[in-house]
Coordinates of C-alpha atoms in Angstrom, one line a residue:
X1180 CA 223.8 29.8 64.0
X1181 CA 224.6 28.6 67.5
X1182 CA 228.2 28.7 68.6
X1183 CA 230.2 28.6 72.0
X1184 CA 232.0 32.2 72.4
X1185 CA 234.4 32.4 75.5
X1186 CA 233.5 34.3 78.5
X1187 CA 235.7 37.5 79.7
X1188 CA 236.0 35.4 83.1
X1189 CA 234.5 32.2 84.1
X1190 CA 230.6 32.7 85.5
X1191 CA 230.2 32.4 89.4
X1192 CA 226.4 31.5 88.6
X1193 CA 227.4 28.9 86.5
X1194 CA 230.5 27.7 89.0
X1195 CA 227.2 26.3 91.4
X1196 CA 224.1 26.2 88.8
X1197 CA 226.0 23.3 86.9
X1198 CA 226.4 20.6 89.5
X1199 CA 222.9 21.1 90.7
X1200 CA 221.7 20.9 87.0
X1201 CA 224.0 18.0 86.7
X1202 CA 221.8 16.3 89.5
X1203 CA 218.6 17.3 87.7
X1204 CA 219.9 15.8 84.1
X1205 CA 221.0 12.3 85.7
X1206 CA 217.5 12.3 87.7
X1207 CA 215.7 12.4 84.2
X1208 CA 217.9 10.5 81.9
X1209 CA 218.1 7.8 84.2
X1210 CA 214.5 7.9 84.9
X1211 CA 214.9 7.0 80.7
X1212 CA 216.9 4.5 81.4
X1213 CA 215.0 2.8 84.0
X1214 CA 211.4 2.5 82.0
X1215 CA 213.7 1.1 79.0
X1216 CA 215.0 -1.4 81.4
X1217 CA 211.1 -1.9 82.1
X1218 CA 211.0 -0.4 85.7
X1219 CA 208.5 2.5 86.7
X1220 CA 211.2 5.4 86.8
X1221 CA 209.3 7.4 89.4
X1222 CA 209.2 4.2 91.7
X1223 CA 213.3 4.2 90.6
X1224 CA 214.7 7.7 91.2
X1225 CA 212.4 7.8 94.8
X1226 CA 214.1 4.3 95.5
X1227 CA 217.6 5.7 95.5
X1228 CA 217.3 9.6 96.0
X1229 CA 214.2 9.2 98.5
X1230 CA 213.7 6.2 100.4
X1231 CA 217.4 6.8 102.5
X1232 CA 216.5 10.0 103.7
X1233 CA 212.6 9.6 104.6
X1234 CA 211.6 6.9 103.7
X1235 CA 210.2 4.3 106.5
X1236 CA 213.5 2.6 107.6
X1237 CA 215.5 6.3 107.1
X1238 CA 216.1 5.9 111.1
X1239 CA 218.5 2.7 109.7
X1240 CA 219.8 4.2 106.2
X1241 CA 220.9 7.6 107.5
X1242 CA 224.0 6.5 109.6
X1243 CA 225.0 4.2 106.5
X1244 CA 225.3 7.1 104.7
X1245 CA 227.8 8.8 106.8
X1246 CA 229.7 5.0 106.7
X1247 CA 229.3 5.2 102.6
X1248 CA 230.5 9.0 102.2
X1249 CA 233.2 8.3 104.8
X1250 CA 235.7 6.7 102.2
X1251 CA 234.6 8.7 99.3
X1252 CA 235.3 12.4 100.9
X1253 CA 238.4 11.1 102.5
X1254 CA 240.0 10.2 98.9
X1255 CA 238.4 13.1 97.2
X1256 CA 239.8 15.8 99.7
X1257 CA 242.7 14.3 98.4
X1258 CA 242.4 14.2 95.4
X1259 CA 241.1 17.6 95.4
X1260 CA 244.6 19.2 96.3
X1261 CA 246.7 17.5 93.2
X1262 CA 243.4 18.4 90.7
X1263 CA 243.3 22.1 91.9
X1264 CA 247.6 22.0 91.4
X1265 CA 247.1 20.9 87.9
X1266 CA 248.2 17.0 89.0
X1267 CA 246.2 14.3 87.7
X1268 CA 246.4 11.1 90.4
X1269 CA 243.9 8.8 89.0
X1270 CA 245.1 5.8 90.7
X1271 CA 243.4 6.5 94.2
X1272 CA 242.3 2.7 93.7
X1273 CA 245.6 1.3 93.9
X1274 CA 246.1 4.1 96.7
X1275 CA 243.6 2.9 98.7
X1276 CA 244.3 -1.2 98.4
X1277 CA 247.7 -0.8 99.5
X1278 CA 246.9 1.5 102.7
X1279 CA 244.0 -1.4 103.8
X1280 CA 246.7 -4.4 102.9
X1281 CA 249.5 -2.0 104.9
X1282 CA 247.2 -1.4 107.8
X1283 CA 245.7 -5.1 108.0
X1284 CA 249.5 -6.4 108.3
X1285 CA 250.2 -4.5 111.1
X1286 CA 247.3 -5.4 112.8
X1287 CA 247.6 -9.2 111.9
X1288 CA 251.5 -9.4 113.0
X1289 CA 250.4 -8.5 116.5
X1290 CA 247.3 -10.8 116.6
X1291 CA 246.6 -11.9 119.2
X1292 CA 247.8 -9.2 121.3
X1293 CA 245.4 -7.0 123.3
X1294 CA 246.2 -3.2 123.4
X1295 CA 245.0 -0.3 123.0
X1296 CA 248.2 0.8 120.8
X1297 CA 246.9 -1.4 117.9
X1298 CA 244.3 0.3 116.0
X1299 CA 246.7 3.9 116.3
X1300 CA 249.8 1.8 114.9
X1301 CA 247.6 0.7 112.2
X1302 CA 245.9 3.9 110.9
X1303 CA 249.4 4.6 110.7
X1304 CA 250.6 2.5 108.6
X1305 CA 247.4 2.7 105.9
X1306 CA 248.2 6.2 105.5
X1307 CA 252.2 5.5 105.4
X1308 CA 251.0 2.8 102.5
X1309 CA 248.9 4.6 100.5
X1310 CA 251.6 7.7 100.8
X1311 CA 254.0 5.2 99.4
X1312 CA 252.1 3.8 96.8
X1313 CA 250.9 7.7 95.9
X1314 CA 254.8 8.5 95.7
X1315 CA 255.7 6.4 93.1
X1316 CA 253.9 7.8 89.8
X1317 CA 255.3 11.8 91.8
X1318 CA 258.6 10.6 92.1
X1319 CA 258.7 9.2 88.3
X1320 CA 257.1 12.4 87.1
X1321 CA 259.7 14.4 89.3
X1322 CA 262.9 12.7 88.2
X1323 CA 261.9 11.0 84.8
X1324 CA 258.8 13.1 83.4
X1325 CA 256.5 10.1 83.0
X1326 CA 252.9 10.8 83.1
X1327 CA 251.4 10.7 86.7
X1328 CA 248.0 9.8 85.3
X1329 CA 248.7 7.0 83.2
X1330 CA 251.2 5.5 85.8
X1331 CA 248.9 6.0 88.8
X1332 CA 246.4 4.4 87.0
X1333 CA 248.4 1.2 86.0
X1334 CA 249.1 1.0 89.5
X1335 CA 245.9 0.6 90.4
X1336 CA 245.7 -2.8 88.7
X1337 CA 249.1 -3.6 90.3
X1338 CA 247.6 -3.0 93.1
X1339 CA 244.5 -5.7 92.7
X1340 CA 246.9 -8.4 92.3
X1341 CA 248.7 -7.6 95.5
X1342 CA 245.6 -7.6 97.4
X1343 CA 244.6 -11.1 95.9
X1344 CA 248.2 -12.5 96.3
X1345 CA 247.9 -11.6 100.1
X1346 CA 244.3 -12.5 100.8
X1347 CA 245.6 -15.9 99.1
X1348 CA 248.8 -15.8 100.8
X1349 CA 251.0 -14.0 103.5
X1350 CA 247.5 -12.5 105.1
X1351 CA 245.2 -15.6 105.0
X1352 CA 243.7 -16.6 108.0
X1353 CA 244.9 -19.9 109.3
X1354 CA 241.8 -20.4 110.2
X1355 CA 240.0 -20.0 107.2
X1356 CA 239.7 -23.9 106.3
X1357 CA 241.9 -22.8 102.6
X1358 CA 239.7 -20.0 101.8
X1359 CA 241.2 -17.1 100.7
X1360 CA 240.9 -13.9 103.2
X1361 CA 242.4 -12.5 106.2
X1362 CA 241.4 -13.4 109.4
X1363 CA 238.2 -10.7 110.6
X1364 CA 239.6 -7.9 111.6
X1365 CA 236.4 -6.1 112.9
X1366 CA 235.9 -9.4 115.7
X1367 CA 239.3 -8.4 117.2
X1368 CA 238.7 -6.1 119.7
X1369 CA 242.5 -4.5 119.2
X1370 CA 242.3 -4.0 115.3
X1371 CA 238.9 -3.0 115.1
X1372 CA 237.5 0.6 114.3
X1373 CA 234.6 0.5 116.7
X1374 CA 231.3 2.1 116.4
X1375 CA 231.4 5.7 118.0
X1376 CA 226.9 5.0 118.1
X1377 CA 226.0 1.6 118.9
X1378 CA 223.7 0.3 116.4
X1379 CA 224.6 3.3 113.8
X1380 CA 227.7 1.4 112.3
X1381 CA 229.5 5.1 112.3
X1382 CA 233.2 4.8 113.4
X1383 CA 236.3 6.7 113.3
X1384 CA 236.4 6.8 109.4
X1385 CA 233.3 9.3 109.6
X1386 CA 235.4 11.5 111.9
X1387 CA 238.8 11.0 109.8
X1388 CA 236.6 12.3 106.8
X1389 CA 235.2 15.3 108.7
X1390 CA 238.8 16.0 110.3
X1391 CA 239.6 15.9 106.6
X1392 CA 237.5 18.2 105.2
X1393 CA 238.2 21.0 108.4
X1394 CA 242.1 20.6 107.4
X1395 CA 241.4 20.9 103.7
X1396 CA 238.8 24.4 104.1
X1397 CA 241.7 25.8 106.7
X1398 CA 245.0 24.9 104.5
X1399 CA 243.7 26.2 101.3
X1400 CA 241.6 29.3 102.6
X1401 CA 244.2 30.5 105.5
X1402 CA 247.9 28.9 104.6
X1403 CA 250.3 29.7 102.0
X1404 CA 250.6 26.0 101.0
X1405 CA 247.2 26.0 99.9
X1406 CA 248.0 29.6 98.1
X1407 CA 250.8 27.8 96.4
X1408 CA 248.3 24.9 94.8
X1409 CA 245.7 27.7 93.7
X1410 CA 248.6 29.1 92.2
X1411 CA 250.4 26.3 90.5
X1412 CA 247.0 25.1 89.2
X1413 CA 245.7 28.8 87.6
X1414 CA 249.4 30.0 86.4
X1415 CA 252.5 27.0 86.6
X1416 CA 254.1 30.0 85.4
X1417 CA 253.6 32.4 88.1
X1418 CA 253.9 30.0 90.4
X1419 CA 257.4 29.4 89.4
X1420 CA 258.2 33.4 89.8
X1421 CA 256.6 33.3 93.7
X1422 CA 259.3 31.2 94.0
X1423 CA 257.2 27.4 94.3
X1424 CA 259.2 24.2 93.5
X1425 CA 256.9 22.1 90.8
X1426 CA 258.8 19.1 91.6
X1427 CA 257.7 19.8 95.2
X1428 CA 254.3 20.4 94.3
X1429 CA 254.0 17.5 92.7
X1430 CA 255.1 15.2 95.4
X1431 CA 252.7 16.8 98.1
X1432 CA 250.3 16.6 96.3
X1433 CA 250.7 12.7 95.6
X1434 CA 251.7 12.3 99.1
X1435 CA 248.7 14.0 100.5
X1436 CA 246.0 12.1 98.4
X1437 CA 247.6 9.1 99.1
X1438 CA 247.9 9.0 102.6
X1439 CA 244.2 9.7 102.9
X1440 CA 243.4 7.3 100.2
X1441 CA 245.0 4.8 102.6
X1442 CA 243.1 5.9 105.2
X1443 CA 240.0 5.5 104.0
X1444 CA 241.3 1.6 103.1
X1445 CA 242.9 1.4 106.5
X1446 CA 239.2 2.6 108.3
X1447 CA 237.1 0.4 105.8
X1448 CA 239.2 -2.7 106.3
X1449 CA 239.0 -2.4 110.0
X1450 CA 235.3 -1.7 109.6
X1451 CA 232.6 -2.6 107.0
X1452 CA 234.7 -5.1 105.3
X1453 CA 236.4 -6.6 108.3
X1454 CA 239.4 -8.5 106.3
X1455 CA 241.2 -8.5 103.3
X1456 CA 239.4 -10.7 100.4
X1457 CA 240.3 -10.7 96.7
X1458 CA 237.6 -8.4 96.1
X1459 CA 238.3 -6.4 98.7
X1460 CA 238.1 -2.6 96.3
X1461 CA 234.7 -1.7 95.4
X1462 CA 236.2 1.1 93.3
X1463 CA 235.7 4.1 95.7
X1464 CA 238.8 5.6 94.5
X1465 CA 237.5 5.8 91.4
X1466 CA 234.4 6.9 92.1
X1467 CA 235.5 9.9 94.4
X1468 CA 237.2 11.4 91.3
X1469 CA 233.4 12.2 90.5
X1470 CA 232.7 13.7 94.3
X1471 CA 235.7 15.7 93.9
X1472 CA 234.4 17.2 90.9
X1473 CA 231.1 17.5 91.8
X1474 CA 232.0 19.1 95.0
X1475 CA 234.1 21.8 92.4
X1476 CA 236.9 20.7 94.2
X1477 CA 236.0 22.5 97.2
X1478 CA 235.8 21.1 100.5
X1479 CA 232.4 21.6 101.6
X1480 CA 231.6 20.6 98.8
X1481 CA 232.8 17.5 98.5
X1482 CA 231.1 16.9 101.8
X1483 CA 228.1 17.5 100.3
X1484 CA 228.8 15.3 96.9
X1485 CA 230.4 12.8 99.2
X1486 CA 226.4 12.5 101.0
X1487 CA 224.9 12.6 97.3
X1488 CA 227.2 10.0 95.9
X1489 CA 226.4 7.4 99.2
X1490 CA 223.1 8.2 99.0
X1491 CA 223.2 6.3 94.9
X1492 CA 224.9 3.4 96.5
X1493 CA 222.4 3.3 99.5
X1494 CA 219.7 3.7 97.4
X1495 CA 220.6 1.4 94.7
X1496 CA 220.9 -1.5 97.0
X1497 CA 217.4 -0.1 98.0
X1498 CA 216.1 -0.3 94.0
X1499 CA 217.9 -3.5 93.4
X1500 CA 216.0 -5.1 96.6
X1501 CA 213.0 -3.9 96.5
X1502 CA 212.8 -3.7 92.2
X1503 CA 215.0 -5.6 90.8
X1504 CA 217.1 -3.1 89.2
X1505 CA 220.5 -4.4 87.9
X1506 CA 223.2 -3.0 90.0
X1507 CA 225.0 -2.5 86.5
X1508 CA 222.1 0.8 86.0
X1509 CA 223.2 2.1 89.3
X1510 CA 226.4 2.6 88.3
X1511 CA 225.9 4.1 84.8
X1512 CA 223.3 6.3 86.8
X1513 CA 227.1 7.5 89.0
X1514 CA 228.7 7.8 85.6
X1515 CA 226.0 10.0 83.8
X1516 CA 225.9 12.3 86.9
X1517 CA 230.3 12.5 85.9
X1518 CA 229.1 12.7 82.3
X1519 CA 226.4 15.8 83.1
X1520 CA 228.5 17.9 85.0
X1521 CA 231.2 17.8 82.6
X1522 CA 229.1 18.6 79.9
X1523 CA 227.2 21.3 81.4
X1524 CA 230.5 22.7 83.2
X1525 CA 231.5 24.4 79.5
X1526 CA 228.8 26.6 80.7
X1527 CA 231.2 28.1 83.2
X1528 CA 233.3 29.4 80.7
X1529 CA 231.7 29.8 77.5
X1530 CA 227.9 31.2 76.8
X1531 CA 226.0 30.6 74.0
X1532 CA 225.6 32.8 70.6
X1533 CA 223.2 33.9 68.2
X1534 CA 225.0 34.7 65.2
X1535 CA 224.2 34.6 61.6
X1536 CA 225.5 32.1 59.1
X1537 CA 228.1 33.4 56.8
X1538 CA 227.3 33.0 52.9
X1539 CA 229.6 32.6 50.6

C-alpha cells in the first residue's frame, strides 16, 4: 500500500528538484496535448522553449524576452512578500490596471507639454495607483476581517470596467475619430518609456524589474522587515511575541505588491502597449502568481521563472505563427506548468511509503 507520510522537516532537494521537474512534466504533457490537437509535438515544444533562444531570429526574440519578463517579475516580487507573510493578494490584475490608468492620466493632463519631469511624475503615480488599489482589500482585512483573497480578486474585475470606462471616456483621444483608446502614449516623446537599446525594445521596465529583484534579495536576506515576513508567514504566533503588528504586516505587504503591480502597468502602458484600450490587461497579474511560485518565492528565482514564463508567451506567438497552434493551448500549457509544480511540490514535505495493507 502507497501512502504520503510527513517528513520530520521539509526536503531541501525537493525545495529545487520540483520546479525543474515541474518544467519537465509540462514539456511532455503538453507535447500530449499538441499531437491530440494534430500538431507534431517535437516541432511544438522546440517552437516555444527553443526557437527564442537559438533559433535563427534569437538575435530579435531575446530582448523581447527581457520586455515580456519585465512585467511579470515586477508583480511577482510583489507578490512574493504578502505569499511568504501568509497574505493572499490575488487581485495583482486589478493592481496593475489601475497603476497604467493612474500613470496614463498624469501623463495625458500635461499633453502636450514637453519636459523631462513627465515620465518621473508618471511612474509615480502608477505605483501611487496600484498602492491604492492594493490597500483596499488590506485595509478591509485590517479593520473588518474580510478575506483579502476574495476581495482582491473582485477587484480585479472592478478594475476592467474602469479601464474600459476611461479608454471610452475621460482618457479617449480626441483624436481618435470615436474609437475608444487613449491617445499613444509611446509617440509623445514626454510620456514615453524609451528604449535604453535602440532596436532591442528594452526600456526602463527591464531595469525597474532588476532594481526589483536587488531590493527584494537585500530586504529579506539582510533587514529585519524581511525577518518579520519569514516570520509572520512560518509562525503568526511567534511573530506576534517578537513583537510584529499583523495588521501592519498586512498592509505592507498589500502596499508593496501593489505599488510594483502598478509599475509594471505604468512601464507597459508607456511602452509596448502605448495607450489605454479596453483590452488593455493581458492578465500578467495573474499569471505572475505562477512565476512567484515557480521561482519558490525567492527572488532570483523569480528572475529566473519570470525568463521561463516570457519565453511560453514568446514562443507561443512563435508556434501559433509558424504552426497554427491555438493560442488557447499556450495558455493551458502556463496553467499545467502551475498545475505540476503544485502537485509535485507535496514532495517537499511528504515522501512516499511502502506499507502493508491492514486486514481485517
Amino acid at each position: 500500500m502507497i501512502a504520503l507520510e510527513k517528513r520530520p522537516q521539509p526536503s531541501r532537494i525537493w525545495v529545487y528538484l520540483a520546479p525543474l521537474l515541474a518544467v519537465v512534466l509540462t514539456m511532455i504533457f503538453g507535447g500530449i496535448l499538441f499531437a491530440a490537437l494534430g500538431k507534431n509535438p517535437i516541432s511544438a515544444i522546440s517552437a516555444i522553449f527553443y526557437e527564442p533562444l537559438f533559433g535563427e531570429f534569437s538575435f530579435y526574440y531575446r530582448p523581447q524576452l527581457l520586455v515580456k519578463a519585465a512585467p511579470l517579475i515586477l508583480i511577482a516580487i510583489g507578490l512574493s512578500f504578502g505569499f511568504r507573510a501568509g497574505v493572499w493578494n490575488i487581485g495583482a490584475e486589478g493592481q496593475y490596471i489601475v497603476g497604467a490608468i493612474t500613470g496614463a492620466a498624469v501623463g495625458l493632463a500635461l499633453y502636450p507639454a514637453e519636459t523631462r519631469l513627465i515620465f518621473p511624475l508618471m511612474v509615480v503615480a502608477g505605483a501611487l495607483g496600484g498602492w491604492a488599489w492594493g490597500m483596499i482589500p488590506g485595509l478591509l482585512k485590517v479593520k473588518f476581517g474580510a478575506n483579502e483573497i476574495l476581495v482582491s480578486l473582485m477587484l480585479v474585475y472592478v478594475a476592467e470596467q474602469l479601464v474600459a470606462a476611461m479608454a471610452l471616456g475621460p482618457l479617449r483621444s480626441p483624436e481618435g475619430r470615436g474609437f475608444p483608446g487613449s491617445r499613444n502614449l509611446s509617440q509623445w516623446a514626454s510620456s514615453a518609456n524609451p528604449e535604453l537599446m535602440a532596436g532591442t525594445g528594452v526600456h526602463w521596465g527591464v531595469v525597474a524589474a532588476l532594481i526589483a529583484v536587488i531590493f527584494a534579495y537585500i530586504t529579506l536576506s539582510r533587514h529585519i522587515f524581511g525577518f518579520q515576513v519569514r516570520l509572520t508567514g512560518q509562525s503568526p504566533r511567534a511573530a506576534r511575541f517578537a513583537g510584529v503588528n499583523p495588521g501592519r504586516m498586512v498592509l505592507a505587504c498589500m502596499g508593496i505588491s501593489g505599488a510594483l503591480a502598478g509599475l509594471a502597468g505604468l512601464f507597459e502602458v508607456t511602452g509596448p502597449s502605448g495607450q489605454i484600450t479596453i483590452d488593455f490587461n493581458v492578465g500578467y497579474g495573474f499569471t505572475a502568481i505562477i512565476v512567484a511560485f515557480l521561482g519558490r518565492l525567492h527572488p532570483v528565482g523569480i528572475l529566473l521563472a519570470g525568463g521561463l514564463m516570457a519565453l511560453t508567451y514568446i514562443g507561443g506567438e512563435i508556434a501559433q505563427s509558424n504552426l497554427g497552434l491555438p493560442g488557447a493551448a499556450v495558455q493551458l500549457l502556463q496553467g499545467m506548468l502551475l498545475f505540476f509544480l503544485l502537485a509535485v511540490d507535496v514532495m517537499t514535505n511528504y515522501r512516499l511509503s511502502l506499507g502493508k495493507r491492514e486486514v481485517a
